[in-house]
Structures are given as structure tokens and as C-alpha cells.
């Protein structure tokens, strides 16, 4: 059982810095997710932790002991990949037993352990099948069973749900969450999908160009993004350039040509600073009055039916587009006043700070 993992890693491929002194501490039983766009270094980070790639510089400590000199099989980690990476010529049972055999577990102990692992991932009785005879979802369960069979000190998962269809993805997400809790695992999970990160994690680490841009519990990343990059990634699709009029405690007021917007300030902003007010389409409401605090007016340009709600694009007087999700339909061409609830607006520095 791990009580803590701490690492600090730099990785270069030629002149390209892929991980730039990426440092983190993970507690035992924690579920940490690396969230970021394609190419930000997520897989590279996992591969360094697993020992599949050597770091350019840095160290990895497990319960205070350096392990970055150890080969993968001596780190005692389990790894699950996006493409399952099962051995096609081995049976399901042999795939699950693979890591155990490598570690020299006695033959008599193998079969019961394999059986238990397959029960755990709800594939009891499929020992003798071959991966090619299984669905994608079943293959990923086998890959998870294989990773768990070694009783990993750390479970590393690299976009394990990306190749599954939407329904299976939801189901497997639940399974991963259940196994993590039931077995008391310590897990690092990699994804570019914000919903997966929110639903699974104790802590989300948002990466950009191989660096941490924000780390915190899911609700903090979701409700209090600290940069435009994180906000954009977390679905704040509406962004209005404003100038900061005042900032007091958590509340920032910004103004543009014909609107004043009140919102949450999560980083310090001095009056006069160029800032951006961001808000999610699903947080925008129809205004009860045509004017008032945080109310903007415009003309409906586009609508789409989304089942529970209606997607709406409104062109504001400034020429900017505002996207909203509204409970009732509106007519293209009609005038509409929308309210951006101050508790749902975040006002951020216009410059990201990051490169
Ligand atoms: N073996 C390699 N040689 C050169 N560049 C690589 C290699 N592996 C990854 N990269 C580069 O490192 C960056 C990060 O890749 P990766 O860790 O796979 O990102 P992610 O998993 O976040 O999509 C990318 O720009 C990628 O092209
Ligand atoms: Mg990747």
C-alpha cells in the first residue's frame, strides 16, 4: 500500500521540452487525473512514472524511496493503455497472469488469482477466450484485470476509455471508480475529457505544454479556473473583454462599452487591468427584466433543439456572439435579453501568464 508518491520530472525529445520540471505529490488512495489537450505531455508523464521511458532529469520517490532507477517490473505499478495492449496470441487467463508469472508467482497460485481478478472486473469464466473474441469493452476489462493482478502500488491509466463508445465509456468509468475505492488503490489517470476528470478525481492537475497550470479538487477547477486556458478547457465558451472597474474580496466588476459585468475574481486584479469575463452557455439565463445588472441584449441568430434544452446563439450589440442553453425555445430574429449570473461569471486576467 502506497502512502505517498512524489516526483519531479523533465523530459526532452531532442530540442523539444515535453515535460518542464513537472512536480507533484500524490497521497495514498488518492485518485489524481492529468487533464490537458492532446500533445501536452500526459502520456509521456505516465510512461516516465511506469519506467517505460527514461527521464532527462528528475526523480521519483515512493514512500520517500527513489525508484526511478528501477525497471518497470520492479516498480510494482499497474498500467492500462488506451489501446488495451493485450497479447493477441495469449488467452484472457494468460494475459491476466502475465505480470504474475514475470514476478515468479507459483503456478498453483496463478489460477485462483486470475479467477478472482476476472470476477472483480465481471468477466468470470472467460479465461480461455482470446482477446480477438471479445468486445472492446471486455478487452479493456481484461487489461484492467491484468494491471490489478499484481496488486499494484500505483495504478496508471492512459485514456483507458477513449476507444469505447459513449454508453460503455460511462459504464467503465463507474467500474474504474468502484475498483479504485473497493481496492484502496492509488491511481493516476490521464484524459483530455473534462467530464471524466470531474467524475473520477479527488484532484485534477491541468497540464499545458508539459507544465501544471492549475491543480485542485474537481469543483475548484470547474468553478474557479485561474487562467483563460483552464476556463476554455472547462467549458466557459463565452468570453467578453472588459476593463476592471473595481475588485473587492472575491467580487470583481468589469466594464465594456455598453455593459457592466460583475463576477468572481479568483486571481488578484487591479482596477484598470485588461480582463476577460467568462461564462458557460448552460449558466446563461433569460433576463427577468430587459435591463439590469449583468444583463446583455441582442438578436437570436441560431437555435438548435438539444432535447432537454435549446442551444441558442445571440448576436450582441457589440457584434459579439453569446451562446446559451435555455429551457424554452426562442425564435430566430427575435430580440432577447440574457442575464449572466454574477456567481457564475469568472473574471480573469486577459494575459494568461503561461506561454
Ligand atoms: N518518442 C518521441 N519522440 C519525439 N517526440 C515525442 C515522442 N513522444 C512524444 N513526443 C512529443 O511529445 C509531446 C507530448 O506527447 P504525449 O505525451 O504523447 O502527449 P499527450 O499524451 O498529452 O497527448 C508531443 O508533442 C509529442 O509529439
Ligand atoms: Mg496521450
Tab-separated table of C-alpha atoms and ligand atoms in Angstrom:
chain	number	residue	atom	x	y	z
A	1	UNK	CA	0.000	0.000	0.000
A	2	UNK	CA	1.396	3.342	-1.057
A	3	UNK	CA	1.310	6.205	1.384
A	4	UNK	CA	2.859	8.732	-0.951
A	5	UNK	CA	4.353	9.255	-4.365
A	6	UNK	CA	6.419	12.340	-5.134
A	7	UNK	CA	8.061	13.162	-8.409
A	8	UNK	CA	9.721	15.929	-10.328
A	9	UNK	CA	10.381	15.153	-13.974
A	10	UNK	CA	11.804	16.812	-17.050
A	11	UNK	CA	11.717	15.139	-20.440
A	12	UNK	CA	13.194	16.358	-23.695
A	13	UNK	CA	12.938	14.769	-27.113
A	14	UNK	CA	15.828	16.371	-28.989
A	15	UNK	CA	15.419	20.108	-28.510
A	16	UNK	CA	11.735	19.832	-27.609
A	17	UNK	CA	10.875	20.082	-23.909
A	18	UNK	CA	7.868	17.862	-23.390
A	19	UNK	CA	7.798	17.905	-19.574
A	20	UNK	CA	9.169	21.019	-17.960
A	21	UNK	CA	10.014	20.148	-14.354
A	22	UNK	CA	6.599	18.605	-13.740
A	23	UNK	CA	6.326	18.137	-9.982
A	24	UNK	CA	3.593	16.535	-7.927
A	25	UNK	CA	2.874	14.698	-4.691
A	26	UNK	CA	0.181	12.057	-4.620
A	27	UNK	CA	-1.239	10.679	-1.372
A	28	UNK	CA	-2.060	7.021	-0.812
A	29	UNK	CA	-5.595	6.167	-2.030
A	30	UNK	CA	-5.799	9.386	-3.975
A	31	UNK	CA	-7.250	9.487	-7.488
A	32	UNK	CA	-5.332	12.104	-9.449
A	33	UNK	CA	-6.094	13.000	-13.062
A	34	UNK	CA	-3.796	14.687	-15.574
A	35	UNK	CA	-6.126	16.697	-17.778
A	36	UNK	CA	-4.976	18.527	-20.881
A	37	UNK	CA	-5.172	18.736	-24.659
A	38	UNK	CA	-3.507	16.291	-26.993
A	39	UNK	CA	0.266	16.739	-27.049
A	40	UNK	CA	0.610	18.397	-23.615
A	41	UNK	CA	2.733	15.519	-22.283
A	42	UNK	CA	0.236	13.354	-20.394
A	43	UNK	CA	1.326	10.009	-21.846
A	44	UNK	CA	4.977	10.941	-21.565
A	45	UNK	CA	4.478	11.650	-17.858
A	46	UNK	CA	2.815	8.272	-17.261
A	47	UNK	CA	5.463	6.453	-19.277
A	48	UNK	CA	8.211	8.039	-17.179
A	49	UNK	CA	6.430	7.029	-13.969
A	50	UNK	CA	5.968	3.488	-15.274
A	51	UNK	CA	9.637	3.288	-16.264
A	52	UNK	CA	8.869	2.751	-19.952
A	53	UNK	CA	10.840	5.902	-20.844
A	54	UNK	CA	13.878	7.391	-19.107
A	55	UNK	CA	13.569	10.952	-17.790
A	56	UNK	CA	16.006	13.636	-18.967
A	57	UNK	CA	16.204	14.865	-15.375
A	58	UNK	CA	14.339	14.432	-12.138
A	59	UNK	CA	13.383	11.798	-9.611
A	60	UNK	CA	10.501	9.646	-8.471
A	61	UNK	CA	10.030	8.683	-4.824
A	62	UNK	CA	7.630	6.121	-3.467
A	63	UNK	CA	7.191	6.496	0.277
A	64	UNK	CA	10.394	8.504	0.284
A	65	UNK	CA	12.469	5.884	-1.557
A	66	UNK	CA	13.858	6.652	-5.000
A	67	UNK	CA	12.555	4.236	-7.606
A	68	UNK	CA	13.448	5.975	-10.861
A	69	UNK	CA	16.422	3.645	-11.336
A	70	UNK	CA	14.204	0.537	-11.243
A	71	UNK	CA	12.971	-1.254	-14.368
A	72	UNK	CA	9.179	-1.238	-14.901
A	73	UNK	CA	8.510	-4.698	-13.443
A	74	UNK	CA	10.291	-3.835	-10.190
A	75	UNK	CA	8.274	-0.675	-9.577
A	76	UNK	CA	5.148	-2.705	-8.849
A	77	UNK	CA	2.856	-0.438	-10.855
A	78	UNK	CA	-0.104	-1.475	-12.967
A	79	UNK	CA	-0.691	0.226	-16.277
A	80	UNK	CA	-3.754	0.390	-18.520
A	81	UNK	CA	-3.459	1.812	-22.040
A	82	UNK	CA	-5.930	3.354	-24.437
A	83	UNK	CA	-5.491	0.526	-26.965
A	84	UNK	CA	-5.689	-2.233	-24.285
A	85	UNK	CA	-2.274	-3.639	-25.366
A	86	UNK	CA	-3.302	-7.262	-24.739
A	87	UNK	CA	-1.236	-10.122	-26.145
A	88	UNK	CA	-3.422	-11.390	-29.008
A	89	UNK	CA	-1.870	-14.870	-29.075
A	90	UNK	CA	-2.441	-15.437	-25.338
A	91	UNK	CA	-5.746	-16.385	-23.727
A	92	UNK	CA	-7.524	-13.981	-21.399
A	93	UNK	CA	-6.281	-16.034	-18.456
A	94	UNK	CA	-2.676	-15.937	-19.677
A	95	UNK	CA	-2.922	-12.194	-20.291
A	96	UNK	CA	-4.107	-11.591	-16.737
A	97	UNK	CA	-1.450	-13.947	-15.361
A	98	UNK	CA	1.334	-12.333	-17.386
A	99	UNK	CA	2.603	-9.899	-14.774
A	100	UNK	CA	2.306	-12.529	-12.054
A	101	UNK	CA	4.344	-15.083	-13.973
A	102	UNK	CA	7.035	-12.458	-14.611
A	103	UNK	CA	7.168	-11.836	-10.866
A	104	UNK	CA	7.629	-15.554	-10.282
A	105	UNK	CA	4.331	-16.427	-8.588
A	106	UNK	CA	3.977	-20.198	-8.139
A	107	UNK	CA	1.838	-21.979	-10.751
A	108	UNK	CA	-0.649	-23.258	-8.170
A	109	UNK	CA	-1.381	-19.726	-7.023
A	110	UNK	CA	-1.864	-18.345	-10.529
A	111	UNK	CA	-5.222	-19.872	-11.458
A	112	UNK	CA	-7.151	-18.780	-8.340
A	113	UNK	CA	-5.693	-15.262	-8.564
A	114	UNK	CA	-6.631	-14.978	-12.242
A	115	UNK	CA	-10.129	-16.208	-11.468
A	116	UNK	CA	-10.515	-13.640	-8.693
A	117	UNK	CA	-9.311	-10.816	-10.924
A	118	UNK	CA	-11.748	-11.749	-13.686
A	119	UNK	CA	-14.578	-11.844	-11.141
A	120	UNK	CA	-13.530	-8.404	-9.979
A	121	UNK	CA	-13.934	-6.955	-13.490
A	122	UNK	CA	-17.094	-9.035	-14.073
A	123	UNK	CA	-15.625	-11.376	-16.680
A	124	UNK	CA	-15.787	-14.617	-14.683
A	125	UNK	CA	-15.445	-17.723	-16.841
A	126	UNK	CA	-13.799	-16.125	-19.883
A	127	UNK	CA	-10.264	-17.382	-19.066
A	128	UNK	CA	-9.929	-19.475	-22.221
A	129	UNK	CA	-11.107	-16.932	-24.766
A	130	UNK	CA	-8.676	-14.944	-26.908
A	131	UNK	CA	-8.724	-11.125	-26.969
A	132	UNK	CA	-9.939	-11.154	-30.595
A	133	UNK	CA	-13.104	-12.943	-29.457
A	134	UNK	CA	-14.025	-10.169	-27.025
A	135	UNK	CA	-15.695	-6.778	-27.463
A	136	UNK	CA	-13.663	-3.589	-26.910
A	137	UNK	CA	-15.241	-3.109	-23.502
A	138	UNK	CA	-14.410	-6.673	-22.463
A	139	UNK	CA	-10.829	-6.308	-23.708
A	140	UNK	CA	-10.397	-3.197	-21.604
A	141	UNK	CA	-11.722	-5.118	-18.582
A	142	UNK	CA	-9.071	-7.778	-19.220
A	143	UNK	CA	-6.413	-5.062	-19.402
A	144	UNK	CA	-7.632	-3.680	-16.071
A	145	UNK	CA	-7.638	-7.166	-14.522
A	146	UNK	CA	-4.061	-7.657	-15.754
A	147	UNK	CA	-2.984	-4.365	-14.185
A	148	UNK	CA	-4.725	-5.179	-10.890
A	149	UNK	CA	-3.443	-8.760	-10.681
A	150	UNK	CA	-0.038	-7.622	-9.435
A	151	UNK	CA	-1.678	-5.706	-6.550
A	152	UNK	CA	-0.133	-2.521	-7.881
A	153	UNK	CA	1.281	0.061	-5.514
A	154	UNK	CA	0.164	2.598	-8.107
A	155	UNK	CA	-2.323	2.219	-10.936
A	156	UNK	CA	-1.576	4.265	-14.073
A	157	UNK	CA	-4.347	4.672	-16.645
A	158	UNK	CA	-3.732	6.361	-20.004
A	159	UNK	CA	-7.050	7.399	-21.612
A	160	UNK	CA	-8.464	3.914	-20.958
A	161	UNK	CA	-11.977	4.848	-22.129
A	162	UNK	CA	-11.153	6.730	-25.347
A	163	UNK	CA	-11.708	3.774	-27.663
A	164	UNK	CA	-15.095	2.816	-26.221
A	165	UNK	CA	-18.499	4.021	-27.386
A	166	UNK	CA	-20.406	6.508	-25.250
A	167	UNK	CA	-22.530	4.006	-23.311
A	168	UNK	CA	-19.625	1.687	-22.496
A	169	UNK	CA	-17.461	4.636	-21.572
A	170	UNK	CA	-19.946	5.641	-18.877
A	171	UNK	CA	-20.236	2.092	-17.603
A	172	UNK	CA	-16.461	1.569	-17.440
A	173	UNK	CA	-15.974	4.933	-15.779
A	174	UNK	CA	-18.204	3.701	-12.973
A	175	UNK	CA	-16.244	0.435	-12.817
A	176	UNK	CA	-12.913	2.217	-12.511
A	177	UNK	CA	-14.277	4.394	-9.754
A	178	UNK	CA	-15.673	1.359	-7.921
A	179	UNK	CA	-12.412	-0.619	-8.191
A	180	UNK	CA	-10.329	2.347	-7.036
A	181	UNK	CA	-12.460	2.700	-3.897
A	182	UNK	CA	-13.041	-1.009	-3.181
A	183	UNK	CA	-9.392	-1.974	-3.501
A	184	UNK	CA	-7.996	1.137	-1.831
A	185	UNK	CA	-5.894	1.929	-4.894
A	186	UNK	CA	-3.715	4.927	-5.575
A	187	UNK	CA	-4.369	5.960	-9.165
A	188	UNK	CA	-3.093	8.404	-11.749
A	189	UNK	CA	-5.440	8.771	-14.689
A	190	UNK	CA	-4.798	10.604	-17.937
A	191	UNK	CA	-7.528	12.131	-20.104
A	192	UNK	CA	-8.429	15.071	-22.319
A	193	UNK	CA	-12.095	14.696	-21.309
A	194	UNK	CA	-13.193	17.158	-18.633
A	195	UNK	CA	-16.285	15.122	-17.693
A	196	UNK	CA	-14.192	12.032	-16.974
A	197	UNK	CA	-11.783	14.082	-14.918
A	198	UNK	CA	-14.583	15.694	-12.913
A	199	UNK	CA	-16.397	12.454	-12.176
A	200	UNK	CA	-13.399	10.312	-11.199
A	201	UNK	CA	-10.878	12.515	-9.482
A	202	UNK	CA	-10.031	13.590	-5.976
A	203	UNK	CA	-7.710	16.076	-7.622
A	204	UNK	CA	-7.329	17.317	-11.185
A	205	UNK	CA	-3.980	18.516	-12.491
A	206	UNK	CA	-4.427	20.595	-15.640
A	207	UNK	CA	-1.401	20.420	-17.940
A	208	UNK	CA	-0.337	22.717	-20.718
A	209	UNK	CA	2.883	22.249	-22.675
A	210	UNK	CA	4.291	19.920	-20.029
A	211	UNK	CA	3.608	22.202	-17.089
A	212	UNK	CA	0.983	22.308	-14.366
A	213	UNK	CA	-1.304	25.301	-14.918
A	214	UNK	CA	-3.766	24.522	-12.135
A	215	UNK	CA	-4.300	21.695	-9.664
A	216	UNK	CA	-7.167	21.216	-7.253
A	217	UNK	CA	-10.355	19.341	-6.422
A	218	UNK	CA	-12.797	18.983	-9.345
A	219	UNK	CA	-15.222	21.639	-8.078
A	220	UNK	CA	-12.411	24.167	-7.806
A	221	UNK	CA	-11.195	23.528	-11.352
A	222	UNK	CA	-14.781	23.649	-12.607
A	223	UNK	CA	-15.935	26.761	-10.750
A	224	UNK	CA	-12.744	28.719	-10.171
A	225	UNK	CA	-10.457	28.429	-13.197
A	226	UNK	CA	-7.404	30.618	-12.713
A	227	UNK	CA	-6.461	31.155	-16.362
A	228	UNK	CA	-8.280	31.546	-19.672
A	229	UNK	CA	-6.701	28.291	-20.813
A	230	UNK	CA	-8.277	26.342	-17.939
A	231	UNK	CA	-11.580	28.209	-18.317
A	232	UNK	CA	-11.749	27.409	-22.021
A	233	UNK	CA	-10.911	23.784	-21.335
A	234	UNK	CA	-13.648	23.591	-18.683
A	235	UNK	CA	-16.389	24.816	-20.997
A	236	UNK	CA	-16.510	28.568	-20.366
A	237	UNK	CA	-17.229	29.172	-24.047
A	238	UNK	CA	-18.362	32.797	-23.735
A	239	UNK	CA	-15.611	35.360	-23.229
A	240	UNK	CA	-16.022	39.157	-23.073
A	241	UNK	CA	-13.083	41.528	-22.924
A	242	UNK	CA	-13.633	44.027	-20.095
A	243	UNK	CA	-11.656	46.570	-18.130
A	244	UNK	CA	-11.607	46.057	-14.371
A	245	UNK	CA	-13.555	48.841	-12.609
A	246	UNK	CA	-13.205	47.537	-9.082
A	247	UNK	CA	-12.086	44.473	-7.191
A	248	UNK	CA	-13.094	43.779	-3.618
A	249	UNK	CA	-12.548	40.412	-1.990
A	250	UNK	CA	-13.929	37.764	-4.312
A	251	UNK	CA	-16.009	40.178	-6.375
A	252	UNK	CA	-14.705	41.896	-9.473
A	253	UNK	CA	-16.620	44.378	-11.587
A	254	UNK	CA	-15.595	44.862	-15.195
A	255	UNK	CA	-16.965	47.146	-17.857
A	256	UNK	CA	-17.001	47.184	-21.639
A	257	UNK	CA	-18.506	49.758	-23.978
A	258	UNK	CA	-22.158	49.242	-23.035
A	259	UNK	CA	-22.204	46.681	-20.265
A	260	UNK	CA	-21.056	46.232	-16.698
A	261	UNK	CA	-20.339	42.688	-15.574
A	262	UNK	CA	-19.936	41.533	-12.009
A	263	UNK	CA	-18.193	38.253	-11.417
A	264	UNK	CA	-15.900	36.127	-9.326
A	265	UNK	CA	-12.274	37.146	-9.125
A	266	UNK	CA	-10.110	34.097	-8.453
A	267	UNK	CA	-6.807	35.891	-9.034
A	268	UNK	CA	-5.921	39.409	-7.939
A	269	UNK	CA	-6.907	42.080	-10.492
A	270	UNK	CA	-6.142	45.776	-10.115
A	271	UNK	CA	-8.617	48.399	-11.360
A	272	UNK	CA	-7.815	49.448	-14.912
A	273	UNK	CA	-6.457	45.991	-15.854
A	274	UNK	CA	-7.461	44.372	-19.133
A	275	UNK	CA	-9.518	41.312	-18.211
A	276	UNK	CA	-11.915	38.786	-19.696
A	277	UNK	CA	-15.283	37.808	-18.231
A	278	UNK	CA	-16.124	34.181	-18.972
A	279	UNK	CA	-19.339	32.221	-18.519
A	280	UNK	CA	-20.671	28.821	-19.599
A	281	UNK	CA	-23.577	28.611	-22.069
A	282	UNK	CA	-25.519	26.477	-19.556
A	283	UNK	CA	-25.251	29.181	-16.878
A	284	UNK	CA	-26.732	31.970	-19.032
A	285	UNK	CA	-30.414	32.747	-18.254
A	286	UNK	CA	-33.225	34.681	-19.897
A	287	UNK	CA	-33.268	38.027	-18.042
A	288	UNK	CA	-36.429	38.711	-15.994
A	289	UNK	CA	-36.113	42.435	-16.965
A	290	UNK	CA	-34.649	43.813	-20.218
A	291	UNK	CA	-32.066	45.830	-18.289
A	292	UNK	CA	-30.175	45.450	-15.010
A	293	UNK	CA	-27.036	44.073	-13.534
A	294	UNK	CA	-25.173	41.595	-15.755
A	295	UNK	CA	-27.843	41.790	-18.466
A	296	UNK	CA	-26.882	41.866	-22.148
A	297	UNK	CA	-29.182	42.291	-25.133
A	298	UNK	CA	-29.032	41.002	-28.654
A	299	UNK	CA	-30.744	39.236	-31.522
A	300	UNK	CA	-31.194	35.482	-31.822
A	301	UNK	CA	-29.163	34.225	-34.780
A	302	UNK	CA	-29.370	30.465	-34.419
A	303	UNK	CA	-31.210	27.877	-32.361
A	304	UNK	CA	-30.900	24.127	-32.041
A	305	UNK	CA	-33.046	21.614	-30.216
A	306	UNK	CA	-30.990	19.565	-27.739
A	307	UNK	CA	-33.716	17.527	-26.052
A	308	UNK	CA	-33.777	18.851	-22.504
A	309	UNK	CA	-32.830	22.349	-23.637
A	310	UNK	CA	-32.333	24.673	-26.568
A	311	UNK	CA	-28.952	25.827	-27.777
A	312	UNK	CA	-29.103	29.497	-28.723
A	313	UNK	CA	-26.643	31.906	-30.340
A	314	UNK	CA	-27.327	35.576	-29.767
A	315	UNK	CA	-25.507	38.417	-31.538
A	316	UNK	CA	-24.973	41.285	-29.111
A	317	UNK	CA	-24.938	44.992	-29.925
A	318	UNK	CA	-21.138	44.836	-29.909
A	319	UNK	CA	-21.206	42.216	-32.661
A	320	UNK	CA	-20.049	39.528	-30.255
A	321	UNK	CA	-21.757	36.161	-30.099
A	322	UNK	CA	-23.160	34.765	-26.857
A	323	UNK	CA	-24.040	31.098	-26.544
A	324	UNK	CA	-26.751	29.953	-24.155
A	325	UNK	CA	-28.686	26.832	-23.232
A	326	UNK	CA	-32.267	27.774	-22.487
A	327	UNK	CA	-35.162	25.710	-21.135
A	328	UNK	CA	-37.681	27.164	-23.639
A	329	UNK	CA	-37.415	27.739	-27.393
A	330	UNK	CA	-36.828	31.242	-28.789
A	331	UNK	CA	-37.338	32.472	-32.355
A	332	UNK	CA	-34.512	33.298	-34.750
A	333	UNK	CA	-34.500	37.059	-35.393
A	334	UNK	CA	-36.194	37.993	-32.109
A	335	UNK	CA	-34.673	40.355	-29.539
A	336	UNK	CA	-33.502	38.697	-26.344
A	337	UNK	CA	-32.126	39.930	-23.015
A	338	UNK	CA	-29.885	37.475	-21.207
A	339	UNK	CA	-28.505	37.519	-17.684
A	340	UNK	CA	-25.058	36.269	-16.808
A	341	UNK	CA	-25.427	35.301	-13.125
A	342	UNK	CA	-22.582	37.056	-11.225
A	343	UNK	CA	-21.865	33.931	-9.164
A	344	UNK	CA	-21.289	32.038	-12.438
A	345	UNK	CA	-19.154	34.645	-14.186
A	346	UNK	CA	-15.401	34.459	-13.664
A	347	UNK	CA	-13.230	37.487	-14.412
A	348	UNK	CA	-9.655	36.620	-15.355
A	349	UNK	CA	-6.546	38.440	-16.486
A	350	UNK	CA	-6.515	38.895	-20.270
A	351	UNK	CA	-2.933	37.650	-20.372
A	352	UNK	CA	-2.600	34.019	-19.395
A	353	UNK	CA	0.858	34.275	-17.935
A	354	UNK	CA	1.583	30.884	-19.490
A	355	UNK	CA	3.314	30.877	-22.848
B	1	LIG	N1	9.262	9.421	-28.841
B	1	LIG	C1	9.033	10.708	-29.105
B	1	LIG	N2	9.893	11.439	-29.868
B	1	LIG	C2	9.677	12.735	-30.119
B	1	LIG	N3	8.631	13.443	-29.671
B	1	LIG	C3	7.737	12.791	-28.912
B	1	LIG	C4	7.883	11.396	-28.597
B	1	LIG	N4	6.833	11.034	-27.829
B	1	LIG	C5	6.063	12.123	-27.669
B	1	LIG	N5	6.612	13.181	-28.328
B	1	LIG	C6	6.062	14.553	-28.353
B	1	LIG	O1	5.858	14.964	-27.028
B	1	LIG	C7	4.671	15.733	-26.901
B	1	LIG	C8	3.781	15.129	-25.836
B	1	LIG	O2	3.325	13.871	-26.270
B	1	LIG	P1	2.367	12.981	-25.359
B	1	LIG	O3	2.986	12.784	-24.030
B	1	LIG	O4	2.051	11.762	-26.153
B	1	LIG	O5	1.097	13.920	-25.223
B	1	LIG	P2	-0.399	13.573	-24.756
B	1	LIG	O6	-0.411	12.188	-24.201
B	1	LIG	O7	-0.731	14.629	-23.768
B	1	LIG	O8	-1.250	13.699	-25.992
B	1	LIG	C9	4.056	15.780	-28.278
B	1	LIG	O9	4.428	16.994	-28.877
B	1	LIG	C10	4.700	14.611	-28.992
B	1	LIG	O10	4.761	14.848	-30.358
B	2	LIG	MG1	-1.512	10.514	-24.799
